mmCIF file of C-alpha atoms and ligand atoms in Angstrom:
data_model
loop_
_atom_site.group_PDB
_atom_site.id
_atom_site.type_symbol
_atom_site.label_atom_id
_atom_site.label_comp_id
_atom_site.label_asym_id
_atom_site.label_seq_id
_atom_site.Cartn_x
_atom_site.Cartn_y
_atom_site.Cartn_z
ATOM 1 C CA UNK A 299 0.000 0.000 0.000
ATOM 2 C CA UNK A 300 1.179 3.492 -0.762
ATOM 3 C CA UNK A 301 0.776 5.616 2.330
ATOM 4 C CA UNK A 302 -0.226 9.159 1.472
ATOM 5 C CA UNK A 303 0.251 11.765 4.182
ATOM 6 C CA UNK A 304 -2.150 14.669 4.612
ATOM 7 C CA UNK A 305 -1.442 17.977 2.921
ATOM 8 C CA UNK A 306 -0.973 19.549 6.354
ATOM 9 C CA UNK A 307 1.560 16.958 7.427
ATOM 10 C CA UNK A 308 3.453 17.472 4.188
ATOM 11 C CA UNK A 309 3.470 21.219 4.776
ATOM 12 C CA UNK A 310 5.359 20.877 8.077
ATOM 13 C CA UNK A 311 9.067 21.558 8.034
ATOM 14 C CA UNK A 312 11.086 18.704 9.596
ATOM 15 C CA UNK A 313 11.106 19.246 13.367
ATOM 16 C CA UNK A 314 14.375 21.093 13.791
ATOM 17 C CA UNK A 315 15.586 19.348 16.909
ATOM 18 C CA UNK A 316 14.927 15.898 15.478
ATOM 19 C CA UNK A 317 17.174 16.866 12.550
ATOM 20 C CA UNK A 318 19.885 18.169 14.849
ATOM 21 C CA UNK A 319 19.653 15.030 16.970
ATOM 22 C CA UNK A 320 20.075 12.902 13.844
ATOM 23 C CA UNK A 321 23.263 14.761 12.832
ATOM 24 C CA UNK A 322 24.566 14.499 16.387
ATOM 25 C CA UNK A 323 23.974 10.733 16.508
ATOM 26 C CA UNK A 324 25.690 10.295 13.135
ATOM 27 C CA UNK A 325 28.745 12.175 14.437
ATOM 28 C CA UNK A 326 28.812 10.064 17.615
ATOM 29 C CA UNK A 327 28.730 6.946 15.427
ATOM 30 C CA UNK A 328 31.779 8.291 13.571
ATOM 31 C CA UNK A 329 33.511 8.380 16.957
ATOM 32 C CA UNK A 330 33.403 12.152 17.505
ATOM 33 C CA UNK A 331 33.430 13.306 21.153
ATOM 34 C CA UNK A 332 30.379 15.529 20.871
ATOM 35 C CA UNK A 333 29.665 18.492 23.130
ATOM 36 C CA UNK A 334 25.949 19.080 22.843
ATOM 37 C CA UNK A 335 24.740 22.645 23.271
ATOM 38 C CA UNK A 336 21.803 22.036 20.952
ATOM 39 C CA UNK A 337 18.424 21.051 22.385
ATOM 40 C CA UNK A 338 17.293 22.949 25.484
ATOM 41 C CA UNK A 339 16.908 19.938 27.743
ATOM 42 C CA UNK A 340 18.283 20.267 31.307
ATOM 43 C CA UNK A 341 21.114 17.806 32.019
ATOM 44 C CA UNK A 342 20.444 17.668 35.769
ATOM 45 C CA UNK A 343 18.035 15.121 37.285
ATOM 46 C CA UNK A 344 14.682 16.014 38.841
ATOM 47 C CA UNK A 345 15.233 16.936 42.541
ATOM 48 C CA UNK A 346 14.937 13.929 44.910
ATOM 49 C CA UNK A 347 11.941 15.114 46.913
ATOM 50 C CA UNK A 348 9.913 15.437 43.703
ATOM 51 C CA UNK A 349 10.952 11.993 42.448
ATOM 52 C CA UNK A 350 10.056 10.473 45.822
ATOM 53 C CA UNK A 351 6.609 12.094 45.769
ATOM 54 C CA UNK A 352 6.150 10.639 42.285
ATOM 55 C CA UNK A 353 7.260 7.177 43.491
ATOM 56 C CA UNK A 354 4.780 7.204 46.353
ATOM 57 C CA UNK A 355 1.999 8.428 44.101
ATOM 58 C CA UNK A 356 2.835 5.670 41.606
ATOM 59 C CA UNK A 357 2.120 3.039 44.273
ATOM 60 C CA UNK A 358 -1.431 4.290 44.825
ATOM 61 C CA UNK A 359 -3.941 2.300 42.780
ATOM 62 C CA UNK A 360 -6.357 5.225 42.682
ATOM 63 C CA UNK A 361 -3.819 7.036 40.517
ATOM 64 C CA UNK A 362 -3.821 4.306 37.881
ATOM 65 C CA UNK A 363 -7.150 5.222 36.306
ATOM 66 C CA UNK A 364 -8.010 7.847 33.714
ATOM 67 C CA UNK A 365 -7.388 11.227 35.259
ATOM 68 C CA UNK A 366 -9.932 13.096 33.051
ATOM 69 C CA UNK A 367 -10.696 16.794 33.366
ATOM 70 C CA UNK A 368 -8.526 19.842 33.840
ATOM 71 C CA UNK A 369 -6.341 18.306 36.540
ATOM 72 C CA UNK A 370 -6.578 17.242 40.172
ATOM 73 C CA UNK A 371 -8.160 19.921 42.317
ATOM 74 C CA UNK A 372 -5.039 19.719 44.521
ATOM 75 C CA UNK A 373 -2.785 20.315 41.513
ATOM 76 C CA UNK A 374 -4.780 23.322 40.312
ATOM 77 C CA UNK A 375 -4.817 24.685 43.854
ATOM 78 C CA UNK A 376 -1.027 24.232 44.086
ATOM 79 C CA UNK A 377 -0.656 26.151 40.825
ATOM 80 C CA UNK A 378 -2.891 28.968 42.093
ATOM 81 C CA UNK A 379 -0.985 29.175 45.367
ATOM 82 C CA UNK A 380 2.410 29.178 43.638
ATOM 83 C CA UNK A 381 1.184 31.811 41.178
ATOM 84 C CA UNK A 382 -0.047 34.079 43.914
ATOM 85 C CA UNK A 383 3.159 33.870 45.927
ATOM 86 C CA UNK A 384 5.439 34.212 42.885
ATOM 87 C CA UNK A 385 3.562 36.839 40.854
ATOM 88 C CA UNK A 386 0.949 38.296 43.201
ATOM 89 C CA UNK A 387 -1.778 37.211 40.797
ATOM 90 C CA UNK A 388 -4.829 35.373 42.088
ATOM 91 C CA UNK A 389 -6.322 32.601 39.972
ATOM 92 C CA UNK A 390 -9.580 30.710 40.392
ATOM 93 C CA UNK A 391 -8.278 27.122 40.513
ATOM 94 C CA UNK A 392 -11.614 25.807 39.202
ATOM 95 C CA UNK A 393 -12.007 27.922 36.083
ATOM 96 C CA UNK A 394 -8.709 29.635 35.376
ATOM 97 C CA UNK A 395 -6.204 26.733 35.498
ATOM 98 C CA UNK A 396 -5.847 23.707 33.228
ATOM 99 C CA UNK A 397 -3.194 20.995 33.683
ATOM 100 C CA UNK A 398 -1.242 20.145 30.529
ATOM 101 C CA UNK A 399 0.828 17.171 29.364
ATOM 102 C CA UNK A 400 3.715 19.611 29.053
ATOM 103 C CA UNK A 401 3.132 23.111 27.747
ATOM 104 C CA UNK A 402 4.060 21.989 24.205
ATOM 105 C CA UNK A 403 0.908 19.871 24.217
ATOM 106 C CA UNK A 404 -1.241 22.795 25.338
ATOM 107 C CA UNK A 405 0.311 25.214 22.846
ATOM 108 C CA UNK A 406 -0.088 22.663 20.046
ATOM 109 C CA UNK A 407 -3.773 22.069 20.844
ATOM 110 C CA UNK A 408 -4.583 25.724 21.560
ATOM 111 C CA UNK A 409 -5.270 26.652 17.933
ATOM 112 C CA UNK A 410 -7.993 23.998 17.595
ATOM 113 C CA UNK A 411 -10.129 25.909 20.059
ATOM 114 C CA UNK A 412 -9.918 29.272 18.290
ATOM 115 C CA UNK A 413 -8.621 29.165 14.732
ATOM 116 C CA UNK A 414 -10.874 28.899 11.687
ATOM 117 C CA UNK A 415 -9.367 28.503 8.199
ATOM 118 C CA UNK A 416 -7.907 31.830 7.112
ATOM 119 C CA UNK A 417 -7.596 33.317 10.605
ATOM 120 C CA UNK A 418 -4.252 34.998 11.125
ATOM 121 C CA UNK A 419 -2.004 33.856 13.985
ATOM 122 C CA UNK A 420 0.716 36.302 15.055
ATOM 123 C CA UNK A 421 3.885 34.364 15.786
ATOM 124 C CA UNK A 422 7.264 35.620 17.006
ATOM 125 C CA UNK A 423 10.241 34.571 14.910
ATOM 126 C CA UNK A 424 12.764 33.250 15.599
ATOM 127 C CA UNK A 425 10.657 31.212 17.977
ATOM 128 C CA UNK A 426 9.501 27.925 19.391
ATOM 129 C CA UNK A 427 8.271 25.933 16.358
ATOM 130 C CA UNK A 428 4.980 24.748 17.887
ATOM 131 C CA UNK A 429 3.193 28.124 17.514
ATOM 132 C CA UNK A 430 3.430 27.787 13.721
ATOM 133 C CA UNK A 431 2.810 24.024 13.627
ATOM 134 C CA UNK A 432 -0.529 24.407 15.396
ATOM 135 C CA UNK A 433 -1.418 27.137 12.912
ATOM 136 C CA UNK A 434 -0.703 24.887 9.930
ATOM 137 C CA UNK A 435 -2.770 22.066 11.463
ATOM 138 C CA UNK A 436 -5.811 24.353 11.738
ATOM 139 C CA UNK A 437 -5.456 26.004 8.302
ATOM 140 C CA UNK A 438 -4.696 29.299 9.979
ATOM 141 C CA UNK A 439 -2.362 31.796 8.375
ATOM 142 C CA UNK A 440 0.881 32.422 10.263
ATOM 143 C CA UNK A 441 2.068 36.022 10.319
ATOM 144 C CA UNK A 442 5.607 36.133 11.627
ATOM 145 C CA UNK A 443 6.619 39.016 13.881
ATOM 146 C CA UNK A 444 10.399 39.432 13.615
ATOM 147 C CA UNK A 445 12.333 39.698 16.886
ATOM 148 C CA UNK A 446 15.182 42.027 16.037
ATOM 149 C CA UNK A 447 18.149 43.073 18.114
ATOM 150 C CA UNK A 448 17.431 46.763 17.437
ATOM 151 C CA UNK A 449 14.032 46.303 19.143
ATOM 152 C CA UNK A 450 15.509 44.337 22.047
ATOM 153 C CA UNK A 451 13.974 41.234 20.481
ATOM 154 C CA UNK A 452 10.420 42.470 21.111
ATOM 155 C CA UNK A 453 7.881 42.476 18.249
ATOM 156 C CA UNK A 454 7.186 45.884 16.699
ATOM 157 C CA UNK A 455 3.396 46.068 16.393
ATOM 158 C CA UNK A 456 3.560 49.308 14.426
ATOM 159 C CA UNK A 457 5.232 47.329 11.617
ATOM 160 C CA UNK A 458 2.256 44.963 11.271
ATOM 161 C CA UNK A 459 -0.206 46.013 8.534
ATOM 162 C CA UNK A 460 -3.653 47.047 9.764
ATOM 163 C CA UNK A 461 -5.477 44.393 7.697
ATOM 164 C CA UNK A 462 -3.331 41.655 9.271
ATOM 165 C CA UNK A 463 -4.164 42.898 12.759
ATOM 166 C CA UNK A 464 -7.858 42.935 11.837
ATOM 167 C CA UNK A 465 -7.695 39.308 10.671
ATOM 168 C CA UNK A 466 -5.576 38.173 13.627
ATOM 169 C CA UNK A 467 -7.310 35.859 16.079
ATOM 170 C CA UNK A 468 -4.444 34.743 18.313
ATOM 171 C CA UNK A 469 -1.053 36.229 19.195
ATOM 172 C CA UNK A 470 1.763 34.186 20.717
ATOM 173 C CA UNK A 471 4.474 35.858 22.729
ATOM 174 C CA UNK A 472 7.247 34.263 24.803
ATOM 175 C CA UNK A 473 9.333 35.955 27.531
ATOM 176 C CA UNK A 474 11.882 35.201 28.823
ATOM 177 C CA UNK A 475 12.398 34.333 25.189
ATOM 178 C CA UNK A 476 13.634 31.207 23.527
ATOM 179 C CA UNK A 477 15.908 31.575 21.556
ATOM 180 C CA UNK A 478 16.983 35.225 21.996
ATOM 181 C CA UNK A 479 17.027 35.137 25.848
ATOM 182 C CA UNK A 480 15.326 38.560 25.856
ATOM 183 C CA UNK A 481 12.978 39.579 28.659
ATOM 184 C CA UNK A 482 9.891 41.792 28.600
ATOM 185 C CA UNK A 483 8.696 44.383 31.090
ATOM 186 C CA UNK A 484 5.254 45.614 32.127
ATOM 187 C CA UNK A 485 5.369 48.376 29.511
ATOM 188 C CA UNK A 486 5.665 45.866 26.698
ATOM 189 C CA UNK A 487 2.834 43.746 28.092
ATOM 190 C CA UNK A 488 0.677 46.899 28.340
ATOM 191 C CA UNK A 489 1.249 47.486 24.626
ATOM 192 C CA UNK A 490 0.309 43.864 23.892
ATOM 193 C CA UNK A 491 -2.917 44.252 25.880
ATOM 194 C CA UNK A 492 -3.798 47.506 24.083
ATOM 195 C CA UNK A 493 -3.268 45.850 20.661
ATOM 196 C CA UNK A 494 -5.253 42.782 21.763
ATOM 197 C CA UNK A 495 -8.182 44.877 22.965
ATOM 198 C CA UNK A 496 -8.233 47.114 19.903
ATOM 199 C CA UNK A 497 -8.258 44.208 17.429
ATOM 200 C CA UNK A 498 -9.918 41.522 19.563
ATOM 201 C CA UNK A 499 -6.885 39.209 19.593
ATOM 202 C CA UNK A 500 -6.432 36.366 22.078
ATOM 203 C CA UNK A 501 -2.989 36.534 23.692
ATOM 204 C CA UNK A 502 -1.099 33.362 24.568
ATOM 205 C CA UNK A 503 2.042 34.096 26.571
ATOM 206 C CA UNK A 504 4.505 31.219 26.807
ATOM 207 C CA UNK A 505 6.309 31.638 30.140
ATOM 208 C CA UNK A 506 8.258 28.355 30.183
ATOM 209 C CA UNK A 507 11.413 30.196 31.346
ATOM 210 C CA UNK A 508 9.898 32.430 34.029
ATOM 211 C CA UNK A 509 12.076 30.839 36.736
ATOM 212 C CA UNK A 510 15.365 30.723 34.816
ATOM 213 C CA UNK A 511 16.657 34.200 35.557
ATOM 214 C CA UNK A 512 19.881 35.767 36.839
ATOM 215 C CA UNK A 513 19.006 39.362 37.619
ATOM 216 C CA UNK A 514 15.474 40.693 37.938
ATOM 217 C CA UNK A 515 12.659 38.190 38.384
ATOM 218 C CA UNK A 516 10.570 38.107 35.206
ATOM 219 C CA UNK A 517 6.970 39.224 35.717
ATOM 220 C CA UNK A 518 3.846 37.362 34.644
ATOM 221 C CA UNK A 519 1.838 38.682 31.696
ATOM 222 C CA UNK A 520 -1.225 38.180 33.893
ATOM 223 C CA UNK A 521 0.161 40.583 36.502
ATOM 224 C CA UNK A 522 -0.452 43.508 34.154
ATOM 225 C CA UNK A 523 -3.868 45.222 34.332
ATOM 226 C CA UNK A 524 -6.290 43.956 31.697
ATOM 227 C CA UNK A 525 -4.260 40.848 30.753
ATOM 228 C CA UNK A 526 -6.799 38.374 32.095
ATOM 229 C CA UNK A 527 -9.462 39.913 29.840
ATOM 230 C CA UNK A 528 -7.469 39.043 26.745
ATOM 231 C CA UNK A 529 -5.221 36.133 27.429
ATOM 232 C CA UNK A 530 -3.653 33.154 29.079
ATOM 233 C CA UNK A 531 -0.174 32.155 30.146
ATOM 234 C CA UNK A 532 1.478 28.799 29.525
ATOM 235 C CA UNK A 533 3.749 27.406 32.214
ATOM 236 C CA UNK A 534 5.878 24.320 32.416
ATOM 237 C CA UNK A 535 7.513 22.343 35.202
ATOM 238 C CA UNK A 536 10.030 21.066 32.645
ATOM 239 C CA UNK A 537 12.700 23.742 32.919
ATOM 240 C CA UNK A 538 12.047 24.948 36.481
ATOM 241 C CA UNK A 539 12.335 21.492 38.088
ATOM 242 C CA UNK A 540 14.305 19.530 35.465
ATOM 243 C CA UNK A 541 11.171 17.556 34.599
ATOM 244 C CA UNK A 542 11.182 17.572 30.784
ATOM 245 C CA UNK A 543 10.562 13.816 30.587
ATOM 246 C CA UNK A 544 7.619 13.790 33.000
ATOM 247 C CA UNK A 545 5.382 15.887 30.736
ATOM 248 C CA UNK A 546 3.594 18.335 32.988
ATOM 249 C CA UNK A 547 2.672 22.009 32.811
ATOM 250 C CA UNK A 548 -0.417 24.187 32.866
ATOM 251 C CA UNK A 549 -2.278 27.024 31.188
ATOM 252 C CA UNK A 550 -3.908 29.737 33.283
ATOM 253 C CA UNK A 551 -5.777 32.988 32.827
ATOM 254 C CA UNK A 552 -9.014 33.991 31.103
ATOM 255 C CA UNK A 553 -11.712 31.446 32.033
ATOM 256 C CA UNK A 554 -13.411 31.413 28.602
ATOM 257 C CA UNK A 555 -10.092 30.831 26.841
ATOM 258 C CA UNK A 556 -9.133 28.090 29.319
ATOM 259 C CA UNK A 557 -12.533 26.475 28.738
ATOM 260 C CA UNK A 558 -11.877 26.355 24.972
ATOM 261 C CA UNK A 559 -8.514 24.679 25.440
ATOM 262 C CA UNK A 560 -9.942 22.264 28.024
ATOM 263 C CA UNK A 561 -12.740 21.278 25.622
ATOM 264 C CA UNK A 562 -10.221 20.409 22.901
ATOM 265 C CA UNK A 563 -8.199 18.429 25.402
ATOM 266 C CA UNK A 564 -11.122 16.449 26.791
ATOM 267 C CA UNK A 565 -11.796 15.266 23.263
ATOM 268 C CA UNK A 566 -8.172 14.373 22.507
ATOM 269 C CA UNK A 567 -6.524 13.195 25.695
ATOM 270 C CA UNK A 568 -7.741 12.030 29.053
ATOM 271 C CA UNK A 569 -5.636 14.224 31.291
ATOM 272 C CA UNK A 570 -2.254 14.161 33.000
ATOM 273 C CA UNK A 571 -1.301 10.905 34.823
ATOM 274 C CA UNK A 572 -2.264 11.635 38.428
ATOM 275 C CA UNK A 573 0.995 10.312 39.883
ATOM 276 C CA UNK A 574 2.794 12.916 37.808
ATOM 277 C CA UNK A 575 0.396 15.605 38.987
ATOM 278 C CA UNK A 576 1.250 14.602 42.574
ATOM 279 C CA UNK A 577 4.954 14.972 41.759
ATOM 280 C CA UNK A 578 4.058 18.381 40.311
ATOM 281 C CA UNK A 579 2.327 19.356 43.553
ATOM 282 C CA UNK A 580 5.478 18.383 45.470
ATOM 283 C CA UNK A 581 7.524 20.526 43.100
ATOM 284 C CA UNK A 582 5.318 23.606 43.409
ATOM 285 C CA UNK A 583 4.629 23.415 47.147
ATOM 286 C CA UNK A 584 7.941 21.934 48.373
ATOM 287 C CA UNK A 585 11.272 23.629 49.115
ATOM 288 C CA UNK A 586 12.425 25.919 46.300
ATOM 289 C CA UNK A 587 16.156 25.918 47.083
ATOM 290 C CA UNK A 588 16.649 23.401 44.250
ATOM 291 C CA UNK A 589 15.504 26.108 41.833
ATOM 292 C CA UNK A 590 17.916 28.627 43.351
ATOM 293 C CA UNK A 591 20.762 26.091 43.027
ATOM 294 C CA UNK A 592 19.828 25.460 39.396
ATOM 295 C CA UNK A 593 19.960 29.188 38.643
ATOM 296 C CA UNK A 594 23.418 29.311 40.244
ATOM 297 C CA UNK A 595 24.579 26.430 38.090
ATOM 298 C CA UNK A 596 23.359 28.004 34.838
ATOM 299 C CA UNK A 597 24.835 31.344 35.853
ATOM 300 C CA UNK A 598 28.312 29.827 36.210
ATOM 301 C CA UNK A 599 27.949 28.150 32.839
ATOM 302 C CA UNK A 600 26.626 31.347 31.241
ATOM 303 C CA UNK A 601 29.560 33.373 32.549
ATOM 304 C CA UNK A 602 32.073 30.735 31.430
ATOM 305 C CA UNK A 603 30.652 30.532 27.904
ATOM 306 C CA UNK A 604 29.908 34.224 27.297
ATOM 307 C CA UNK A 605 33.151 35.539 28.815
ATOM 308 C CA UNK A 606 35.028 32.800 26.977
ATOM 309 C CA UNK A 607 33.474 33.574 23.584
ATOM 310 C CA UNK A 608 33.964 37.318 24.011
ATOM 311 C CA UNK A 609 37.596 36.578 24.913
ATOM 312 C CA UNK A 610 38.203 34.846 21.578
ATOM 313 C CA UNK A 611 36.691 37.477 19.312
ATOM 314 C CA UNK A 612 32.959 36.760 19.358
ATOM 315 C CA UNK A 613 30.473 39.467 20.379
ATOM 316 C CA UNK A 614 27.956 37.926 22.712
ATOM 317 C CA UNK A 615 25.468 39.523 25.118
ATOM 318 C CA UNK A 616 25.128 38.016 28.561
ATOM 319 C CA UNK A 617 21.531 36.815 28.894
ATOM 320 C CA UNK A 618 19.614 37.926 31.984
ATOM 321 C CA UNK A 619 17.260 34.940 31.754
ATOM 322 C CA UNK A 620 16.794 31.486 30.114
ATOM 323 C CA UNK A 621 19.567 28.921 29.701
ATOM 324 C CA UNK A 622 20.355 30.043 26.156
ATOM 325 C CA UNK A 623 23.137 32.156 24.746
ATOM 326 C CA UNK A 624 22.090 33.867 21.509
ATOM 327 C CA UNK A 625 25.392 34.495 19.813
ATOM 328 C CA UNK A 626 26.083 36.549 16.727
ATOM 329 C CA UNK A 627 28.141 34.462 14.303
ATOM 330 C CA UNK A 628 31.576 35.568 13.041
ATOM 331 C CA UNK A 629 31.336 38.118 10.214
ATOM 332 C CA UNK A 630 30.870 36.726 6.732
ATOM 333 C CA UNK A 631 29.258 33.456 7.825
ATOM 334 C CA UNK A 632 25.671 32.219 7.836
ATOM 335 C CA UNK A 633 24.120 30.487 10.829
ATOM 336 C CA UNK A 634 24.127 27.145 9.015
ATOM 337 C CA UNK A 635 27.760 27.506 7.943
ATOM 338 C CA UNK A 636 28.795 28.172 11.540
ATOM 339 C CA UNK A 637 26.758 25.249 12.882
ATOM 340 C CA UNK A 638 28.383 23.018 10.245
ATOM 341 C CA UNK A 639 31.887 24.257 11.072
ATOM 342 C CA UNK A 640 31.352 23.863 14.818
ATOM 343 C CA UNK A 641 30.161 20.298 14.330
ATOM 344 C CA UNK A 642 32.764 19.238 11.764
ATOM 345 C CA UNK A 643 35.804 21.004 13.224
ATOM 346 C CA UNK A 644 35.009 21.079 16.948
ATOM 347 C CA UNK A 645 32.428 18.362 17.585
ATOM 348 C CA UNK A 646 30.056 20.985 19.021
ATOM 349 C CA UNK A 647 26.329 20.805 18.435
ATOM 350 C CA UNK A 648 24.336 24.050 18.539
ATOM 351 C CA UNK A 649 21.171 25.394 16.926
ATOM 352 C CA UNK A 650 21.239 27.567 13.779
ATOM 353 C CA UNK A 651 19.302 30.772 14.432
ATOM 354 C CA UNK A 652 17.688 30.702 11.004
ATOM 355 C CA UNK A 653 16.259 27.258 11.800
ATOM 356 C CA UNK A 654 13.966 29.020 14.262
ATOM 357 C CA UNK A 655 12.932 31.804 11.872
ATOM 358 C CA UNK A 656 14.434 33.948 9.126
ATOM 359 C CA UNK A 657 15.319 36.774 11.523
ATOM 360 C CA UNK A 658 17.503 34.320 13.402
ATOM 361 C CA UNK A 659 19.942 34.360 10.471
ATOM 362 C CA UNK A 660 23.347 35.508 11.684
ATOM 363 C CA UNK A 661 22.927 33.928 15.119
ATOM 364 C CA UNK A 662 23.447 30.539 16.704
ATOM 365 C CA UNK A 663 21.880 29.376 19.947
ATOM 366 C CA UNK A 664 23.951 27.622 22.584
ATOM 367 C CA UNK A 665 22.053 25.809 25.363
ATOM 368 C CA UNK A 666 23.816 25.859 28.745
ATOM 369 C CA UNK A 667 23.072 22.201 29.356
ATOM 370 C CA UNK A 668 26.602 20.848 29.893
ATOM 371 C CA UNK A 669 28.915 21.410 32.869
ATOM 372 C CA UNK A 670 31.636 24.071 33.168
ATOM 373 C CA UNK A 671 34.587 21.765 32.295
ATOM 374 C CA UNK A 672 32.836 20.752 29.062
ATOM 375 C CA UNK A 673 32.096 24.395 28.234
ATOM 376 C CA UNK A 674 35.795 25.169 28.770
ATOM 377 C CA UNK A 675 36.669 22.274 26.453
ATOM 378 C CA UNK A 676 34.201 23.642 23.871
ATOM 379 C CA UNK A 677 35.851 27.075 24.087
ATOM 380 C CA UNK A 678 39.298 25.530 23.565
ATOM 381 C CA UNK A 679 38.050 23.790 20.457
ATOM 382 C CA UNK A 680 36.267 26.902 19.109
ATOM 383 C CA UNK A 681 39.447 28.948 19.574
ATOM 384 C CA UNK A 682 41.314 26.576 17.221
ATOM 385 C CA UNK A 683 38.852 27.043 14.345
ATOM 386 C CA UNK A 684 40.170 29.183 11.504
ATOM 387 C CA UNK A 685 37.523 31.639 10.264
HETATM 388 C C1 PLP B 80 10.834 23.983 26.588
HETATM 389 C C2 PLP B 80 9.814 24.937 26.077
HETATM 390 C C3 PLP B 80 8.449 24.726 26.273
HETATM 391 C C4 PLP B 80 7.831 23.545 26.859
HETATM 392 O O1 PLP B 80 8.066 22.530 27.309
HETATM 393 P P1 PLP B 80 7.188 21.378 27.870
HETATM 394 O O2 PLP B 80 8.220 20.381 28.266
HETATM 395 O O3 PLP B 80 6.309 20.885 26.770
HETATM 396 O O4 PLP B 80 6.398 21.923 29.012
HETATM 397 C C5 PLP B 80 7.552 25.687 25.865
HETATM 398 N N1 PLP B 80 7.971 26.809 25.272
HETATM 399 C C6 PLP B 80 9.250 27.039 25.061
HETATM 400 C C7 PLP B 80 9.635 28.311 24.414
HETATM 401 C C8 PLP B 80 10.217 26.113 25.434
HETATM 402 O O5 PLP B 80 11.508 26.350 25.170
#
């Protein structure tokens, strides 16, 4: 039988990180000692007290059935409590919080609740690929908002044509930002809210990196007046508690928007495994010194890599949040050429900026997911490359 894939599936670009992983594995097979600064997946294990809570919850038979619904009441309450203490924003745990099987799942399904064919979706680029994938799957029309250095990697709404704004149904934003590591302040969120209200656009703020910061604590979109009227925020336990493999996060904010997402989800999945929700409760309500330690670890790595690169002729800004370094490539090279050279001549895997959007051309993204000695080794190897 000839298997014919759907037009939508054929329209998708290959998932970037799967491609990078394939190249990395091929190099390892050739015997190369690879230093992987590619995919943003924490190298440290989930803190013990969270794993233990998960183990105990796994032993309870009542957790082995379909979870159904928007999450355990206890989980949603833990989210609301954490949110209030971290951001000073109160959430109704019953109507304004929905557990997710990782925020990627929620972001991917979000479009199904709101997008009709032809609706415009405003998407930051370079950016997390899922915003555009969900748009393609719903026959929406992606409109890419470039994140440029001259605008501090914030979208410039005045550059978006009026007719696009009128047709826009959903806007994604993401701060602290992957891949540029930029942060946003209340003033920017106020502008977003004004645009959303004027053109009736649903705002989806992806806050997966809200806890990976080195200077000022990032604020929540929902902490700005009027935000809850127009939008929701996506959160993840993946980066904050080194839980990428567990698959748990949540969406919170506007009750009508949450209801739309929850309706899609109840038709497609049957909820988050309750044992994992219990581990999530332990993460959110337990001691937070593990998060502080993690920030310290990434900070050391950030300083080693950024100072090191700047010391050998690169020009790299020190990020104030996320575990990414968004580095301008040496003059005269494209992102892809630099990624190729780093892999072939130094055994270093990193992400080409243009793979995450055309405005990422001229940059590569390094993830700070290896230890300081390996970063020092990477620097030694980069220094030997002839440009
Ligand atoms: C890692 C990441 C996520 C989500 O991760 P999940 O593991 O699915 O919760 C979401 N957005 C961005 C920008 C990310 O980098």
